[in-house]
CSV table of C-alpha atoms in Angstrom, one decimal:
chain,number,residue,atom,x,y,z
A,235,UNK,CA,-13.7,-13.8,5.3
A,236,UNK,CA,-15.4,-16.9,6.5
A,237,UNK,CA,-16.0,-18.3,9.8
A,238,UNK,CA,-15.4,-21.9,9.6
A,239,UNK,CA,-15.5,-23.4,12.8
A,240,UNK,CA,-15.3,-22.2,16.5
A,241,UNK,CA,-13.5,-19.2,16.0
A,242,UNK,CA,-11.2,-20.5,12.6
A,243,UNK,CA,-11.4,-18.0,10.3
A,244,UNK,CA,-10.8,-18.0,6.2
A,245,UNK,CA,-9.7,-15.0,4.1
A,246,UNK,CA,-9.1,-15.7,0.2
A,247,UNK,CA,-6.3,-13.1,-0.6
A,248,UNK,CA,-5.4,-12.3,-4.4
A,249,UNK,CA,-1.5,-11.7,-5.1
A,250,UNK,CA,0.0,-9.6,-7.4
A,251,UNK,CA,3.5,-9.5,-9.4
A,252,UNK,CA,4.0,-5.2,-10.8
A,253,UNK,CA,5.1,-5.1,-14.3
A,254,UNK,CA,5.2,-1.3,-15.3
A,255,UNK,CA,2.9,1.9,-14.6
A,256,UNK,CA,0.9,2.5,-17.9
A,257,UNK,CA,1.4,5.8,-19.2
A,258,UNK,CA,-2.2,6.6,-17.8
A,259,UNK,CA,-1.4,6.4,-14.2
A,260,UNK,CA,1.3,8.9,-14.8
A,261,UNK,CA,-0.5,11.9,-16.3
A,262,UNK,CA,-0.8,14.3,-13.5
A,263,UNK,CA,-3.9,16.7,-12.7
A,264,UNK,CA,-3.5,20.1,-11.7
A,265,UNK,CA,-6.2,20.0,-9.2
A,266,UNK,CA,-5.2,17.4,-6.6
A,267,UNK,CA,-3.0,17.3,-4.5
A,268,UNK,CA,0.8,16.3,-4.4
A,269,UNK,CA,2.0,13.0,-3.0
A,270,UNK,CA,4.4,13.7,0.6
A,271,UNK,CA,7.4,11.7,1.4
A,272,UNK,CA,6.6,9.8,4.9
A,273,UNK,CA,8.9,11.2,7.4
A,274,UNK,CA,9.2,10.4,11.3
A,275,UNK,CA,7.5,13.4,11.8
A,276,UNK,CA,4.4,12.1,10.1
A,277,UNK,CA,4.2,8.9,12.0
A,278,UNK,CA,2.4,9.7,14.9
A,279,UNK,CA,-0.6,9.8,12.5
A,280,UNK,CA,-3.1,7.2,12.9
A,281,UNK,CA,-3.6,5.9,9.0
A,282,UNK,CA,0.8,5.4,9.4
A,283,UNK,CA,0.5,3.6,13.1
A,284,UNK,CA,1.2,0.1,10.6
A,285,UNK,CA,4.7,1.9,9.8
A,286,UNK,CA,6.0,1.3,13.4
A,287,UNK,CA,4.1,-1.9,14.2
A,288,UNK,CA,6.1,-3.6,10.9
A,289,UNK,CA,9.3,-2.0,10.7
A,290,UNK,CA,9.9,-1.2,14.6
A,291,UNK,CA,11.8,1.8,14.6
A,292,UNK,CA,11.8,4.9,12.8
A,293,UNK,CA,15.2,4.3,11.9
A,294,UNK,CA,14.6,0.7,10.5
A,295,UNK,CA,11.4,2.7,8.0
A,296,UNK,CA,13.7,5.8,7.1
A,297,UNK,CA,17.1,3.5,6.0
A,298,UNK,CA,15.2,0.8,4.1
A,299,UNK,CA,11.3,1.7,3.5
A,300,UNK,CA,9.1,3.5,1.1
A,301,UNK,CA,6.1,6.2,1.8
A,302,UNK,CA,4.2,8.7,0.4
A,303,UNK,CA,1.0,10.6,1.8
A,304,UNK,CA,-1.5,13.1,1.2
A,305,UNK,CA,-2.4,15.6,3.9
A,306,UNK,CA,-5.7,17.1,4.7
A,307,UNK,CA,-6.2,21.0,5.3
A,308,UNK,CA,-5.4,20.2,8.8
A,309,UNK,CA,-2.3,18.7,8.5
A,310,UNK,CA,-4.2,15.1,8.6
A,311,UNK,CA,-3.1,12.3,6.8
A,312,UNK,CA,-5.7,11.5,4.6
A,313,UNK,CA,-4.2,9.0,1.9
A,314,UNK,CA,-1.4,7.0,2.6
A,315,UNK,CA,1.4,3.9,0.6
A,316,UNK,CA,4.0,2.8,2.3
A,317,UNK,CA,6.5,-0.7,2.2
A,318,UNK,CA,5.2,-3.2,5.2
A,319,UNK,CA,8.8,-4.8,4.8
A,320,UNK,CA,11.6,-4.5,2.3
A,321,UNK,CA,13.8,-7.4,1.6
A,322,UNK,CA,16.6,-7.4,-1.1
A,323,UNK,CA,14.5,-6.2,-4.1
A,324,UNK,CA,11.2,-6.9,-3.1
A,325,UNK,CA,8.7,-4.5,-1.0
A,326,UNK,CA,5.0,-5.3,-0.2
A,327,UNK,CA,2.8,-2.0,0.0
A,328,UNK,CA,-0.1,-0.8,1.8
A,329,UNK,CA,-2.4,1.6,0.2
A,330,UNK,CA,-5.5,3.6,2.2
A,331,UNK,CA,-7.4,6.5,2.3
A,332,UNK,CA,-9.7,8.1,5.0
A,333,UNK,CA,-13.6,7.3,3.7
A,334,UNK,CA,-14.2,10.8,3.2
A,335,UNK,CA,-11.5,11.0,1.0
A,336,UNK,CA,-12.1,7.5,-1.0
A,337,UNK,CA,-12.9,8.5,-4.8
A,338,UNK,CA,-11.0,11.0,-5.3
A,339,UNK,CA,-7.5,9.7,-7.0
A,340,UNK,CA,-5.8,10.0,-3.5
A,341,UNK,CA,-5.3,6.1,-3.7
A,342,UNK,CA,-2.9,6.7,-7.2
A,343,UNK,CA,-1.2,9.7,-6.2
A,344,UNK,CA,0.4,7.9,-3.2
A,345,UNK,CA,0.7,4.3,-4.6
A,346,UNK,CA,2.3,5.6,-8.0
A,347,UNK,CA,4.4,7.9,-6.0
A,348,UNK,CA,6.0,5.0,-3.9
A,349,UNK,CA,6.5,2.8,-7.4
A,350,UNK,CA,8.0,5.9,-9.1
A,351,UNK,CA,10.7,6.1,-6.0
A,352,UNK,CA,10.5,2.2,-6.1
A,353,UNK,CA,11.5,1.6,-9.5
A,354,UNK,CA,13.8,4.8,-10.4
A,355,UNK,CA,14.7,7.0,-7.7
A,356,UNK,CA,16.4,4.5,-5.4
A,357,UNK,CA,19.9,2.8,-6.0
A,358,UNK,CA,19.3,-0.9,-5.8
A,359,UNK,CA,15.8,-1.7,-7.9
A,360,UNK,CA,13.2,-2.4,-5.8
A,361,UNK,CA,10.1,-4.0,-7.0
A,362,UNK,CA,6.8,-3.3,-5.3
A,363,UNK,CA,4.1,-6.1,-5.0
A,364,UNK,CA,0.7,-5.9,-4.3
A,365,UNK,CA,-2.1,-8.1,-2.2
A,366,UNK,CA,-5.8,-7.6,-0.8
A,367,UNK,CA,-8.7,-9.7,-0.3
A,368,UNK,CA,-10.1,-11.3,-3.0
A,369,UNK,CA,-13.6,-9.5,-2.2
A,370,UNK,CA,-11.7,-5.8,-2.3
A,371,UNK,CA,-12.4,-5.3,-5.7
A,372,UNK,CA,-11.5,-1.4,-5.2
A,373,UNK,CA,-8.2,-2.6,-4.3
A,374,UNK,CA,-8.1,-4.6,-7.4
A,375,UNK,CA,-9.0,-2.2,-10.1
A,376,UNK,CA,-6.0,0.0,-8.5
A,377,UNK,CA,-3.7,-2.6,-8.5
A,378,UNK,CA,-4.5,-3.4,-12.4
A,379,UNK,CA,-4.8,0.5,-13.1
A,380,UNK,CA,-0.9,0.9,-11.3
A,381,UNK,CA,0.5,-1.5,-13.8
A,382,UNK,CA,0.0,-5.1,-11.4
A,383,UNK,CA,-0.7,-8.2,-12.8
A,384,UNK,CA,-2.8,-10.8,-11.0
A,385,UNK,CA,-0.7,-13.9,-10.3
A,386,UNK,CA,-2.3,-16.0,-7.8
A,387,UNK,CA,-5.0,-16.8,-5.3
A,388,UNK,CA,-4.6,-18.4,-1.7
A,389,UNK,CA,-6.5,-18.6,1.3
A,390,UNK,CA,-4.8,-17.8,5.1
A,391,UNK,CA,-6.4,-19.3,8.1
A,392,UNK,CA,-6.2,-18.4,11.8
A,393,UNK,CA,-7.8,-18.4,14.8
A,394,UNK,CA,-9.7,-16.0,16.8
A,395,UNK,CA,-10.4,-15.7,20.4
């Protein structure tokens, strides 16, 4: 991000088009944990408040969107991927984990759980696709290590109060 002017602000965001999980990403480990479908139950969390705020209702996420998380000991959500939107055969994710989780695979489990479901579980094909900052270079290597293949650069503008 960069401040241009008064308040106008530039973020250079990096797109990317999936073409197929690599073998790799699909080898499981016995010691982490397993990847949980996102249910309404699960949304009062505060890493899923971005369900509600982009598919406004529960009933809107459960018919037509995508989710996978990882709970904490404490019934937390620690690691979460879920669709923002979902159009015919297209569904833009959002991947994060808790800092004190970061590291740790959580980021994988989730993400290739919601392209497994995604790509072979569901009835109509639905292709997952993939964007972050051009800066988030975390978010990149997990992109490219899920099977995503950069397509394109742009830059968004807006203004800020």
């Amino acid at each position: 991000k960069s401040v241009l002017s008064e308040g106008l602000t530039e973020e250079s965001r990096v797109c990317f088009r999936f073409i197929a999980l690599p073998v790799s990403a699909l080898a499981a480990q016995e010691d982490l944990p397993v990847a949980t479908r996102v249910a309404a139950e699960l949304l009062q969390h505060e890493m899923l408040d971005g369900v509600l705020r982009n598919w406004q209702t529960v009933e809107a996420f459960e018919t037509r969107g995508l989710g996978y998380c990882i709970l904490g000991p404490r019934g937390d959500v620690v690691s979460a991927c879920y669709s923002v939107t979902s159009g015919e055969d297209i569904a833009p994710i959002q991947v994060m984990t808790a800092s004190e989780h970061q590291r740790k695979g959580y980021a994988t489990i989730v993400a290739r759980a919601l392209i497994e479901e995604a790509k072979e579980a569901t009835q109509r094909e639905i292709t997952p696709s993939w964007e972050c900052d051009t800066h988030n270079e975390a978010s990149i290597a997990l992109a490219e290590k899920l099977g995503f293949e950069r397509q394109s650069e742009y830059s968004r503008f807006w203004y800020a109060p």
